[in-house]
Coordinates of C-alpha atoms in Angstrom, one line a residue:
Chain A
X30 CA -9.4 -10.8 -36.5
X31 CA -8.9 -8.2 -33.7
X32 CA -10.2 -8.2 -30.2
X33 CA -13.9 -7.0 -29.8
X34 CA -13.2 -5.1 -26.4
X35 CA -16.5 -3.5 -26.1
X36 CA -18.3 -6.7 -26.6
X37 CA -15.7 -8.9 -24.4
X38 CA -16.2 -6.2 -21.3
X39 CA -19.5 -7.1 -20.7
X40 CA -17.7 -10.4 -19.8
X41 CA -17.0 -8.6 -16.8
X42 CA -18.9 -7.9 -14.0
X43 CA -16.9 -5.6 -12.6
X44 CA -16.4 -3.0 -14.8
X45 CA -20.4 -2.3 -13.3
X46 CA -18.9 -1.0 -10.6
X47 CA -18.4 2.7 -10.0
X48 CA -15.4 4.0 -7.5
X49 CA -15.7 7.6 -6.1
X50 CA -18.8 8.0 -8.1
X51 CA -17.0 7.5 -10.9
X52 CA -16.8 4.7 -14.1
X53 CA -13.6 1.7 -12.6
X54 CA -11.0 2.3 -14.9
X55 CA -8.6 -0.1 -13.6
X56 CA -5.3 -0.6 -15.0
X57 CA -3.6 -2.6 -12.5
X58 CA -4.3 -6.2 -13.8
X59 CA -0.3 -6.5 -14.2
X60 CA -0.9 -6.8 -10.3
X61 CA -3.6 -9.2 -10.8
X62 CA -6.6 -9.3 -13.3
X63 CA -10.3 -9.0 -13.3
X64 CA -12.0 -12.1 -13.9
X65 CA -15.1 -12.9 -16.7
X66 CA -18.4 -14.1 -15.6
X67 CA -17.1 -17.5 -17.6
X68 CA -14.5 -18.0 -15.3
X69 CA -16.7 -17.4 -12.5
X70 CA -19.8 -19.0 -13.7
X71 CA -17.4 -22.3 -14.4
X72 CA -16.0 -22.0 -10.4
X73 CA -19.7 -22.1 -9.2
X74 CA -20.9 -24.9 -11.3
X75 CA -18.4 -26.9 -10.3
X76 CA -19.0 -26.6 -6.5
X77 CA -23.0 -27.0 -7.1
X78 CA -23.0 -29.4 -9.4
X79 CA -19.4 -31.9 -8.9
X80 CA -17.2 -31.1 -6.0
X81 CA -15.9 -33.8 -4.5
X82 CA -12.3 -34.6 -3.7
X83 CA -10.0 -36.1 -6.3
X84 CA -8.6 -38.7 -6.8
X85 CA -9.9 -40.6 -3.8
X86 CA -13.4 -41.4 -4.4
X87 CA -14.8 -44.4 -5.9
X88 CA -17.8 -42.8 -6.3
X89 CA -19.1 -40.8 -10.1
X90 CA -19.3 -37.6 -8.6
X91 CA -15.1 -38.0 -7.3
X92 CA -14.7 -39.0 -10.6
X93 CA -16.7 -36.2 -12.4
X94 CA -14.2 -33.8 -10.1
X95 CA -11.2 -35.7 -11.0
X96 CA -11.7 -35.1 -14.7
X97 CA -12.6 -31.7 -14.5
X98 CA -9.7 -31.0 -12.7
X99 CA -7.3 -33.1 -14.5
X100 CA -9.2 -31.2 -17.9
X101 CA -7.7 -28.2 -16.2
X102 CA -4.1 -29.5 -16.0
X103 CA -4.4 -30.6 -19.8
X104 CA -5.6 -27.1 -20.4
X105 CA -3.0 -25.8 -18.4
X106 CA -0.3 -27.7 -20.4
X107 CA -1.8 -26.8 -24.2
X108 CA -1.3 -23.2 -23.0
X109 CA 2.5 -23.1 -22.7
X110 CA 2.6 -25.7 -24.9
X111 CA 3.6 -28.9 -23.0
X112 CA 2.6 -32.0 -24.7
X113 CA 2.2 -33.9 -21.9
X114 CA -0.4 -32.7 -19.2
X115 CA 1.9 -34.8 -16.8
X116 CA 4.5 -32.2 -17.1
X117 CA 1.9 -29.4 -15.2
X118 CA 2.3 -29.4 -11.2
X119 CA -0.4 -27.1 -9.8
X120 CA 0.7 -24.6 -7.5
X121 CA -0.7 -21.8 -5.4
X122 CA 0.6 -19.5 -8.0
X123 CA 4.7 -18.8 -9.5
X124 CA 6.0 -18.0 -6.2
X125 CA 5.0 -21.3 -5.0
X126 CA 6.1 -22.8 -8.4
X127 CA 9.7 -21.3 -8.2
X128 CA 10.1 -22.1 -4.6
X129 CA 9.2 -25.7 -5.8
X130 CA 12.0 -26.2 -7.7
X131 CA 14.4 -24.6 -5.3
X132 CA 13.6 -26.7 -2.8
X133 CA 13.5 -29.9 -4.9
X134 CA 15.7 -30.0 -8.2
X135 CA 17.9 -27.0 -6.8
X136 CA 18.3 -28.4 -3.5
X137 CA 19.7 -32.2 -4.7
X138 CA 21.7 -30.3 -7.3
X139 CA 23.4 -27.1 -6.4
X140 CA 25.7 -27.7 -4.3
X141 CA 28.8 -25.2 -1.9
X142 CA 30.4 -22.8 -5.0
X143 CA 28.2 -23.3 -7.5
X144 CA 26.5 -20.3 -9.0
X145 CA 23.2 -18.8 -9.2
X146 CA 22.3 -16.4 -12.0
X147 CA 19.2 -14.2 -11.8
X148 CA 18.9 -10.6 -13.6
X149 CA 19.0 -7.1 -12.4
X150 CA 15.1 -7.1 -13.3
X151 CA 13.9 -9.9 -11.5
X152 CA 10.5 -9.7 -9.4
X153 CA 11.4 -10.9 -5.5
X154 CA 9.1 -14.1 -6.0
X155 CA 12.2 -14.7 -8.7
X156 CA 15.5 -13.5 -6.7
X157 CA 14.5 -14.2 -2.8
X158 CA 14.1 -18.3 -3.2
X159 CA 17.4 -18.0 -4.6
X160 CA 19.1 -15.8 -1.9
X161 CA 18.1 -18.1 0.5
X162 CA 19.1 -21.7 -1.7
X163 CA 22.8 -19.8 -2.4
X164 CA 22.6 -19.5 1.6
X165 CA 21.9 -22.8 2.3
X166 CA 24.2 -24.5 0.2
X167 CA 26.9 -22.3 0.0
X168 CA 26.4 -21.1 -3.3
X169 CA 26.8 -17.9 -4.7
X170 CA 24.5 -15.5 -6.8
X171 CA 25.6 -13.6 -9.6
X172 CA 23.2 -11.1 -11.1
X173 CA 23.1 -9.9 -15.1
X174 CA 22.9 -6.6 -15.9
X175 CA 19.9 -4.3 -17.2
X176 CA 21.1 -1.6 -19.7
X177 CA 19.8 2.0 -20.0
X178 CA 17.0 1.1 -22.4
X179 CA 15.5 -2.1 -20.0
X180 CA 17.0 -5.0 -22.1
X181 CA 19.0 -7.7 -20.1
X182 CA 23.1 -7.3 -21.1
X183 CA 22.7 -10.5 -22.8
X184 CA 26.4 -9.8 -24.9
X185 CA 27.7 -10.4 -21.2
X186 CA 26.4 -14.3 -20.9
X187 CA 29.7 -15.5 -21.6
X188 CA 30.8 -13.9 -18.5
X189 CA 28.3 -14.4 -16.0
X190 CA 27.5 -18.3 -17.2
X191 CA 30.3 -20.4 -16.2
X192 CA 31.1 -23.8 -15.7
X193 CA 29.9 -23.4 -12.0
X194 CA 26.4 -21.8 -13.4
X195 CA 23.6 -24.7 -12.4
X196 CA 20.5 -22.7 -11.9
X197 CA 19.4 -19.5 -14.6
X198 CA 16.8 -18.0 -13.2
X199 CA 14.6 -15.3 -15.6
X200 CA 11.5 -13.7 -16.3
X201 CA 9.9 -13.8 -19.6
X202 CA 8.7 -10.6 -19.4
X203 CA 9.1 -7.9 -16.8
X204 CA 6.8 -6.4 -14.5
X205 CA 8.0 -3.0 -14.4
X206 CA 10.2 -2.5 -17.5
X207 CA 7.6 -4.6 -19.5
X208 CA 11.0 -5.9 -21.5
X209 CA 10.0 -9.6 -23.1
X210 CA 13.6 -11.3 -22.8
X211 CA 15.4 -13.9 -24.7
X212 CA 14.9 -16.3 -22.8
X213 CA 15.8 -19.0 -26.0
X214 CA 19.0 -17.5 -25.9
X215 CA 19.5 -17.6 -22.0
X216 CA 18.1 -21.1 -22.1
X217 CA 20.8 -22.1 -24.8
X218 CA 23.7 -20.7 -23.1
X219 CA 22.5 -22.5 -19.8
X220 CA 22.3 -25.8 -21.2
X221 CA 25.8 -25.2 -23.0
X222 CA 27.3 -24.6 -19.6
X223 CA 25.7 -28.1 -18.1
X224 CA 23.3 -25.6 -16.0
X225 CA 19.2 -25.5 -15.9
X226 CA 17.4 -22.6 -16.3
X227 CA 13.7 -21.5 -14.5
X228 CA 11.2 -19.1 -16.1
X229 CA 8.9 -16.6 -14.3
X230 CA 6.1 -16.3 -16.7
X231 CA 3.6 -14.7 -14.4
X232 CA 3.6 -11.7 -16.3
X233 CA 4.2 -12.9 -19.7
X234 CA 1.6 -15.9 -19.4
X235 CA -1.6 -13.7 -19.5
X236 CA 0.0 -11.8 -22.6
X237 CA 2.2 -13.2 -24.5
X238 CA 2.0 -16.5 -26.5
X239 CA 4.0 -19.3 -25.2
X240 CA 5.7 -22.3 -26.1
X241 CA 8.2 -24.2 -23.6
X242 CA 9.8 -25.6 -26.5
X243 CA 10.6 -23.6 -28.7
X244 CA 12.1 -21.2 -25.6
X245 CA 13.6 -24.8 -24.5
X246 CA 13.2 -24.2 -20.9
X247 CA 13.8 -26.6 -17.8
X248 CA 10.9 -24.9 -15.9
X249 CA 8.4 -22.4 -15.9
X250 CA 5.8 -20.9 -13.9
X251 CA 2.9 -19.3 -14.2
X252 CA -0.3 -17.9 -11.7
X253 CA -3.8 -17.9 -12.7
X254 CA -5.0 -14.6 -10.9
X255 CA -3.2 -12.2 -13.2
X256 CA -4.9 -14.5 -16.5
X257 CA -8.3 -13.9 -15.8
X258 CA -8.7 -16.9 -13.6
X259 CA -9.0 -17.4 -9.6
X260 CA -6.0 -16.3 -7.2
X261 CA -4.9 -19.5 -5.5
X262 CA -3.9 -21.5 -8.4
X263 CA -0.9 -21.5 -10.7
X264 CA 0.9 -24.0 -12.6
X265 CA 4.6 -25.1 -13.1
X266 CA 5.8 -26.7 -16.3
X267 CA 8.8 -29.0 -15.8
X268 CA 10.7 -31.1 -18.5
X269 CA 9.5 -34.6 -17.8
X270 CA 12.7 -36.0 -17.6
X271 CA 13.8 -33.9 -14.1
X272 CA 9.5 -34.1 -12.5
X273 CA 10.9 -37.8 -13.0
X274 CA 14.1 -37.7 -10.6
X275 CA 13.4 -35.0 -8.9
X276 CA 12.8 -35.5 -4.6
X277 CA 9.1 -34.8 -3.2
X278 CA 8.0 -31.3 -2.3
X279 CA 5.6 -31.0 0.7
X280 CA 5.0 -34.9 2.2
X281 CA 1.3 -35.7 3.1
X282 CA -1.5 -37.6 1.7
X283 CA -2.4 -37.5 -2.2
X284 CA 1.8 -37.6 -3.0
X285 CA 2.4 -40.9 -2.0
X286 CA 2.4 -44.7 -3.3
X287 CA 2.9 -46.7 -0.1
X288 CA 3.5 -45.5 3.0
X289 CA 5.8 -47.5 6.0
X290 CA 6.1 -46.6 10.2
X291 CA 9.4 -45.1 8.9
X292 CA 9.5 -44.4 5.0
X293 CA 7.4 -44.0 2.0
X294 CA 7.4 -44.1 -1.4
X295 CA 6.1 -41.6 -4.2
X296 CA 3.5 -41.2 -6.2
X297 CA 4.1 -40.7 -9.9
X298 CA 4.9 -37.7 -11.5
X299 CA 2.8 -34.5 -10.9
X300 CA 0.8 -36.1 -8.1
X301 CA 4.1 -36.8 -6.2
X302 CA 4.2 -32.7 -6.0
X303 CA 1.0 -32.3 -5.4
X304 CA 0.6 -33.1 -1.6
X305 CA -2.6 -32.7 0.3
X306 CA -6.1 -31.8 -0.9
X307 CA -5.3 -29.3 -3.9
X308 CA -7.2 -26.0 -4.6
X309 CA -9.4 -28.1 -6.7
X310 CA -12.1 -25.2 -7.7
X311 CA -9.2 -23.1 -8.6
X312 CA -7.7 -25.0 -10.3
X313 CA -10.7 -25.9 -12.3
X314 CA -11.3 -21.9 -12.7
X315 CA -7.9 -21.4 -14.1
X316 CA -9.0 -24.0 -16.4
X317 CA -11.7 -21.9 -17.7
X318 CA -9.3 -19.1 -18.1
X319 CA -7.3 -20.7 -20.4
X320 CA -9.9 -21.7 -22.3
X321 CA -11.4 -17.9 -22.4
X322 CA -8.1 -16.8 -23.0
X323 CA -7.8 -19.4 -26.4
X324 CA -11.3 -18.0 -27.3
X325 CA -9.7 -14.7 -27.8
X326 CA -6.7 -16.3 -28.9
X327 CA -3.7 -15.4 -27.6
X328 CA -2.1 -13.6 -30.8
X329 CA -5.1 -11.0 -30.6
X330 CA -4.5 -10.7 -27.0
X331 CA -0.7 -9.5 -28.0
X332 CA -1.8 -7.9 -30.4
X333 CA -4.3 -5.5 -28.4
X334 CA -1.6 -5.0 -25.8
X335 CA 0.8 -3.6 -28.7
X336 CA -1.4 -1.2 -29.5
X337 CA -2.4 -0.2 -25.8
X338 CA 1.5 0.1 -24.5
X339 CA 2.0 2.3 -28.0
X340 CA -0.4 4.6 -27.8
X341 CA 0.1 4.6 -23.6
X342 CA 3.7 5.6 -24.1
X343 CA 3.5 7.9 -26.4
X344 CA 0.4 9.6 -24.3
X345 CA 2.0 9.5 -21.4
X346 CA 5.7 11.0 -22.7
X347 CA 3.3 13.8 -24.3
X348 CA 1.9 14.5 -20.5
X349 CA 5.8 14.8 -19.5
X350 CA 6.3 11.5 -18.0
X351 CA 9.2 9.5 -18.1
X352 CA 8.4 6.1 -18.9
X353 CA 11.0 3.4 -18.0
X354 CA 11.8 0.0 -20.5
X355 CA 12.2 -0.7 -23.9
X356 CA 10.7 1.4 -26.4
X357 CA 10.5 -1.5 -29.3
X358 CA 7.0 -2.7 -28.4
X359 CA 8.0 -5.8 -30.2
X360 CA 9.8 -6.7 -27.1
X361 CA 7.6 -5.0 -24.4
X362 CA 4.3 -6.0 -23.2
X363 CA 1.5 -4.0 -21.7
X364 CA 3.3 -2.2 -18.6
X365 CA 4.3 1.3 -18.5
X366 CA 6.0 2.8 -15.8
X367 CA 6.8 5.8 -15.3
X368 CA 7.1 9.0 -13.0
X369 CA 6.2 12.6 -13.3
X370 CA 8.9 15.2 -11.9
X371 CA 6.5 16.9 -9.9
X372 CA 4.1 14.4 -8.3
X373 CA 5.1 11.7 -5.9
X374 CA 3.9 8.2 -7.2
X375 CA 1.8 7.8 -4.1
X376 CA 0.6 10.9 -4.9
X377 CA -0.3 10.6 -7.9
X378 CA -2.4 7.0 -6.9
X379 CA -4.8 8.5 -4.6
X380 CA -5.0 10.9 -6.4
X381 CA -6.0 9.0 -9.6
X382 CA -8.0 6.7 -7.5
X383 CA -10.1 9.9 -7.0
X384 CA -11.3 9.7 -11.0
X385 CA -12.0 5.8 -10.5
X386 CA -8.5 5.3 -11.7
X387 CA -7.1 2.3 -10.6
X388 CA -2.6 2.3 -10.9
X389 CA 0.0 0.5 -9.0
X390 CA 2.7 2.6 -7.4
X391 CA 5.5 1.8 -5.5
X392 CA 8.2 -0.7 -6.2
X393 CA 6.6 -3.7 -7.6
X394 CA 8.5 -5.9 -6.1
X395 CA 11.6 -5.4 -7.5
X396 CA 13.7 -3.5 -5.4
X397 CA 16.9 -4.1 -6.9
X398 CA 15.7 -3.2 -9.8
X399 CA 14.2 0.2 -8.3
X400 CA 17.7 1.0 -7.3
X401 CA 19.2 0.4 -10.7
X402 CA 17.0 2.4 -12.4
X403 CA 17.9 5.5 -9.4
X404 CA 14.2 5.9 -8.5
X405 CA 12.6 5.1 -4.7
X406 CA 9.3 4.2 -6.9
X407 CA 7.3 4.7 -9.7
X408 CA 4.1 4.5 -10.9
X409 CA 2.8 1.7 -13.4
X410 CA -0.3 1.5 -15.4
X411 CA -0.5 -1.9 -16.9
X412 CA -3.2 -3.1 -19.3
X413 CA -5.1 -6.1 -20.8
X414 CA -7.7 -7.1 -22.7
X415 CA -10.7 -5.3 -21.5
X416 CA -8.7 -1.7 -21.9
X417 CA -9.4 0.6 -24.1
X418 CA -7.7 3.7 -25.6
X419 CA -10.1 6.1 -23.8
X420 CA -9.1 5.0 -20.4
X421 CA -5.4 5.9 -21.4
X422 CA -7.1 9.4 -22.2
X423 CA -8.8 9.1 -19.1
X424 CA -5.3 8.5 -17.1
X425 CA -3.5 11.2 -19.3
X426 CA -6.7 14.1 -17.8
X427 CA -6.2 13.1 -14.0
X428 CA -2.2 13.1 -14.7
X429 CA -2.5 16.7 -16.0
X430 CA -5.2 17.5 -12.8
X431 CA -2.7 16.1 -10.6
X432 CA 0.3 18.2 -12.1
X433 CA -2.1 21.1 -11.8
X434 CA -2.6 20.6 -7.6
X435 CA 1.3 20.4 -7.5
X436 CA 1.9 23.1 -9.9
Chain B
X26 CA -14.6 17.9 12.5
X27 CA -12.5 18.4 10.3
X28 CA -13.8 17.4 6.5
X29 CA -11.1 18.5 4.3
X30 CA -11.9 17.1 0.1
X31 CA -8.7 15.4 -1.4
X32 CA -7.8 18.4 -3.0
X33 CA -8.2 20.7 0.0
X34 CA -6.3 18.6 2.0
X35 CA -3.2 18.8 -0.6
X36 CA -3.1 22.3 -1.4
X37 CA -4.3 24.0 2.1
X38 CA -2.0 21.6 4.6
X39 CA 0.6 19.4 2.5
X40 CA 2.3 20.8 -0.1
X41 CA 3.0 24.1 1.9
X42 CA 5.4 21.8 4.1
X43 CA 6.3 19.5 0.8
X44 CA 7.5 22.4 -0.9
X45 CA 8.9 24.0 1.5
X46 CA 9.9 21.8 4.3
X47 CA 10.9 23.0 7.8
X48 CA 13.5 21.9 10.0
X49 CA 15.2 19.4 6.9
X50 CA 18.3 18.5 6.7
X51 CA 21.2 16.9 8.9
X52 CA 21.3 18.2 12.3
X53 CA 25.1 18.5 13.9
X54 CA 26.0 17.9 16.5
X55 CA 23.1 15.5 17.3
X56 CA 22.6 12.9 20.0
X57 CA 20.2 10.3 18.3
X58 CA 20.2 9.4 14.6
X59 CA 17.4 7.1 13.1
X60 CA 16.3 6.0 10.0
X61 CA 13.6 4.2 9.3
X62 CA 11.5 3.3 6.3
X63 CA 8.2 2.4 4.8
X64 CA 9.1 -1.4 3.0
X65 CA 5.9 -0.7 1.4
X66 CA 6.4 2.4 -0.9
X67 CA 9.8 3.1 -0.9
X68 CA 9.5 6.3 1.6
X69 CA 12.7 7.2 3.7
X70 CA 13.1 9.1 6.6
X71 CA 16.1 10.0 9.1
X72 CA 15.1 11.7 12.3
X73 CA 17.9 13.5 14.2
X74 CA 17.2 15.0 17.8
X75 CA 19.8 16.9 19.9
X76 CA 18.2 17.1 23.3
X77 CA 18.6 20.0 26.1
X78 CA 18.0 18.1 29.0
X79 CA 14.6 16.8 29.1
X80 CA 13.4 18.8 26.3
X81 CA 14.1 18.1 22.4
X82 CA 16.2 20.6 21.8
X83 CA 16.6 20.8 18.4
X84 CA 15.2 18.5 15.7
X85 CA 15.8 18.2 12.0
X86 CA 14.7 15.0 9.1
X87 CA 16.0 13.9 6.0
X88 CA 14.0 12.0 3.7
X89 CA 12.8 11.0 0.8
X90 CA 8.9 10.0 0.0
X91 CA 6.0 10.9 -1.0
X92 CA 4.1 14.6 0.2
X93 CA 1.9 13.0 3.0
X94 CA 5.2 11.9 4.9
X95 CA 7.2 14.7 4.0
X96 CA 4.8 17.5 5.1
X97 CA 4.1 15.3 8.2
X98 CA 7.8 15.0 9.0
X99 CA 7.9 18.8 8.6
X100 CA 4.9 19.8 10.7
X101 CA 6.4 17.1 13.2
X102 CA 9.5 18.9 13.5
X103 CA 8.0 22.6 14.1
X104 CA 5.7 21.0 16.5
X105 CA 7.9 19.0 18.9
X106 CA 11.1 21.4 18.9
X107 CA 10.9 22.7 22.6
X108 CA 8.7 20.0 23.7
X109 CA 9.7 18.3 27.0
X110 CA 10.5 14.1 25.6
X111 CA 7.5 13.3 27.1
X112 CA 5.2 15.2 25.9
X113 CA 6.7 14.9 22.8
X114 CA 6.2 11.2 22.9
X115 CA 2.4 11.5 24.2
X116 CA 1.9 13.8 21.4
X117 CA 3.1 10.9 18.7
X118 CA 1.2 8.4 20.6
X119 CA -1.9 11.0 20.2
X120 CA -1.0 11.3 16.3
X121 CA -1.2 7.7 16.0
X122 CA -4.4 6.8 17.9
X123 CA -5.9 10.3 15.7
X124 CA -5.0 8.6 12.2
X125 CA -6.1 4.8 13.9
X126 CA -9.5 6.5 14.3
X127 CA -9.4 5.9 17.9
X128 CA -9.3 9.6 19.5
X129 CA -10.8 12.9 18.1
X130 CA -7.6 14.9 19.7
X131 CA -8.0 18.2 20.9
X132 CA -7.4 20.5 18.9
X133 CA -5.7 23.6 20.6
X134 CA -2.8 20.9 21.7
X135 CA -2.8 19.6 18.3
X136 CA -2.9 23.1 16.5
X137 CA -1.8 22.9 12.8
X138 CA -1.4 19.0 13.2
X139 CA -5.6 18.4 13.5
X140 CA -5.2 18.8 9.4
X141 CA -3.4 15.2 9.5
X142 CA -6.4 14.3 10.1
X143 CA -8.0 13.9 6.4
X144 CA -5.5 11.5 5.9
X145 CA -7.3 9.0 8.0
X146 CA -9.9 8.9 5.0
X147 CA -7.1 7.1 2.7
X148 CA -6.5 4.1 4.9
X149 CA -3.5 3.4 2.9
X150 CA -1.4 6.8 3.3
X151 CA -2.0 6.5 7.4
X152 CA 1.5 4.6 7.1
X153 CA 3.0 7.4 5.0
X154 CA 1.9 10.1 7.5
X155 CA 3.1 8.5 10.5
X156 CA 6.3 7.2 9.1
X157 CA 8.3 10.7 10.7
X158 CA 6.5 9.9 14.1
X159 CA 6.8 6.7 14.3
X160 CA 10.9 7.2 13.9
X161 CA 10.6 9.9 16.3
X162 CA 9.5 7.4 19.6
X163 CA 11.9 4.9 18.0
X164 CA 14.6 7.6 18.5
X165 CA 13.4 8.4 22.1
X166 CA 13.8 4.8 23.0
X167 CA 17.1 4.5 21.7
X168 CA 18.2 7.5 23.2
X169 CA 17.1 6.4 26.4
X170 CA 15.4 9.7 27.3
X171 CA 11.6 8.0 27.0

């Protein structure tokens, strides 16, 4: 079974909309994605018909929230594959998730001279938390390599994990080169050296399958805006084992057990992270993306994507682009990024946004990575399920218009 | 009004100074050096102004961005060279009320520039074409000449 993406786009409300006069054609959802009238729909019934707050009320209709948003955690945890829903902290999305562990399990553990390792590659939600942990303690950050091709140096691990290694910090999949990384392989030659390792999967989580153990990862995090659900909600996965012994996060209500004039003590594991009224609709709505997400199932999704990134590249090396990452789709998911000689990325946005074309340009984040690959910026053109092979065609016609203005 | 389309707007005002940009380069000697950038895209820019006493003297940019800051950077340069500081600075401050939408400008003191004007309808490449100007009253401050 293959995805039905005419039949799944009318799903989506959106794609009614016309920009410039013209059809949306919007290939930015590596950015964030566009969200199905199920996810929606699911968001509204639960404010109409049982919002309360959770786990406070006495009352059935506290209850009737509760469960729908402890269903969401549960959901939240099949989806990466955690077998215990307990194991799922709801965030605000990855960057809060990553900064959660910094200033938790990081912050009681690394301590002056240890070492940090994050990758060339690494989006700033996944590098600036740890510049300013190595800061704070005194520890220092090492960075691994990106080859030519996009691929992590991963034959250099030996060197850059040491005995002083305590935190790896990676992304599954990256959001310019697209590259899908090894991260069983990272995780291994973490734990050898004694040291943890934390996974960005806010790109991979929408389009990739995923299962925290068989990668055997400490932590990972993930955001519900770029997987069809709600912005304001993500989810961090954490082995059981370190939620346990692991400090607060934020203090307030909701995270504690008993309370004293001049300490407290904490709730149990996720609640004890989860300080404060939570974004309980969102939550719920990421919920429902899941659940849209394992009605497609993600194989298909991958799948789909496989074929959009081929026939993208290929499309857009024949319009005289150079696209950046791996060209083994088997490791890259469904970014392309890439510049044209003659047209400024910025450019080449507004004027793409002019057809009803929707593409990021710029530097996504990943300055570091921007300067290792020699470029100020480039543009991207991610896709997902609802794209189709004609809007490639569609991108390929205002590329070649564009060329044409700056010819 | 100016109601430049998109397309007019590239090929009848920008890419004359994107492709063929006036005034870029280092300038030596100089008396104020800046560099500045746009976090957001990328876009660099390096404004360098050797001043004859109250006048801007000679002015020259290096940079690297997209055509909307380049070919403003350019038309910047042409525009100010000769200029006493302060009129040179009233003449940014102009540029940047024009593209905030708050003033029409007139056109015989803006001359070529009035074109910068069908950038205000893409809100998002104002920054790009005020990037040069916005480095140029950053330079007149440092230089203390404002």
């Amino acid at each position: 079974m293959s995805l039905d993406v005419e039949s799944l786009r009318k799903d989506f409300p959106i794609f009614e909309t016309q920009v410039h006069g013209k059809p949306l054609i919007y290939l930015d959802s590596a950015s964030s994605s566009q969200k199905p009238r199920q996810v929606v729909d699911r968001m509204v019934r639960f404010y109409e018909t049982e919002y309360a707050n959770v786990h406070r009320g006495v009352y059935d209709l506290s209850e009737r929230a509760t469960a729908a948003y402890e269903g969401a955690r549960a959901a939240c945890a099949r989806f990466v594959g955690a077998r215990d829903p307990r194991s799922i902290i709801f965030t605000r999305g990855t960057t809060e998730g990553i900064n959660l562990v910094r200033f938790t399990w990081a912050r009681a553990n690394v301590k002056a001279g240890d070492e940090i390792l994050v990758t060339e590659m690494e989006h700033h939600s996944n590098l600036v938390p740890w510049q300013l942990l190595a800061q704070e303690v005194g520890a220092s950050l090492r960075h691994l390599p990106v080859d030519d091709e996009g691929l992590l140096r991963i034959d250099l691990l030996d060197e850059y994990i040491t005995e002083r290694t305590k935190v790896v910090a990676v992304s599954l999949m990256s959001n310019v080169l697209g590259t899908i990384n090894p991260v069983r392989a990272l995780a291994d030659a973490a734990h050898a050296a004694g040291a943890r390792i934390v996974v960005d999967a806010a790109q991979a989580a929408p389009h990739i399958p995923i299962d925290v153990n068989e990668l055997d990862v400490d932590f990972l995090a993930y955001s519900s805006h770029k997987m069809l659900g709600p912005t304001g909600a993500g989810a961090l996965y954490g082995r059981l084992d370190l939620l346990e012994e692991m400090p607060p996060f934020h203090g307030g209500g909701e995270m504690i057990r008993e309370v004293f004039p001049d300490h407290s003590t904490w709730a149990e594991v996720p609640h004890k992270f989860e300080a404060g009224t939570p974004n309980i609709a969102q939550a719920v709505g990421m919920g429902a993306a899941v659940e849209y997400l394992e009605g497609l199932g993600m194989g298909n999704v991958r799948a789909h994507e496989k074929e959009m990134v081929d026939y993208g590249i290929s499309k857009l090396e024949e319009a005289g682009a150079k696209v950046y990452g791996p060209k083994d789709i088997s490791i890259r998911g469904g970014v392309a990024s890439f510049n044209l000689d003659e047209v400024h990325p910025h450019d080449m946005a507004t004027i793409l946004d002019q057809e009803g074309l929707c593409i990021r340009a710029g530097h996504h984040c990943a300055q570091p990575l921007m300067r290792v690959l020699g470029v100020p910026a480039t543009a991207r053109a991610s896709f997902y399920v609802y794209n189709t092979p004609d809007e490639i065609d569609a991108l390929v016609g205002a590329l070649d218009k564009a060329k044409g203005w700056f010819a | 009004m100016v109601c430049l389309s998109l397309e007019e707007l590239y090929k009848e005002v920008i890419l004359d100074h994107y492709r063929a940009p006036r005034n870029k380069g280092q300038l030596d000697p100089h008396d104020v050096a800046l560099e500045r950038n746009n976090p957001l895209c990328g876009d660099e820019i390096e404004v360098f102004v050797k001043f004859d006493g109250e006048n801007v003297g000679a002015i020259a940019f290096e940079g690297k961005g997209c055509s909307i800051s380049m070919a403003s950077a350019s038309m910047m340069t042409e525009k100010v060279q000769g200029l006493t500081v302060k009129d040179a600075g009233e003449l940014a401050e102009t540029i940047k009320k024009m593209m905030a939408g708050e003033e029409e400008g007139e056109p015989e003191v803006l001359g070529d520039l009035v074109s910068l004007k069908g950038v205000v309808k893409y809100p998002v490449r104002i920054k790009c074409a005020l990037l040069g100007w916005n480095t140029l009253l950053e330079a007149f401050e440092e230089s203390g000449k404002n």
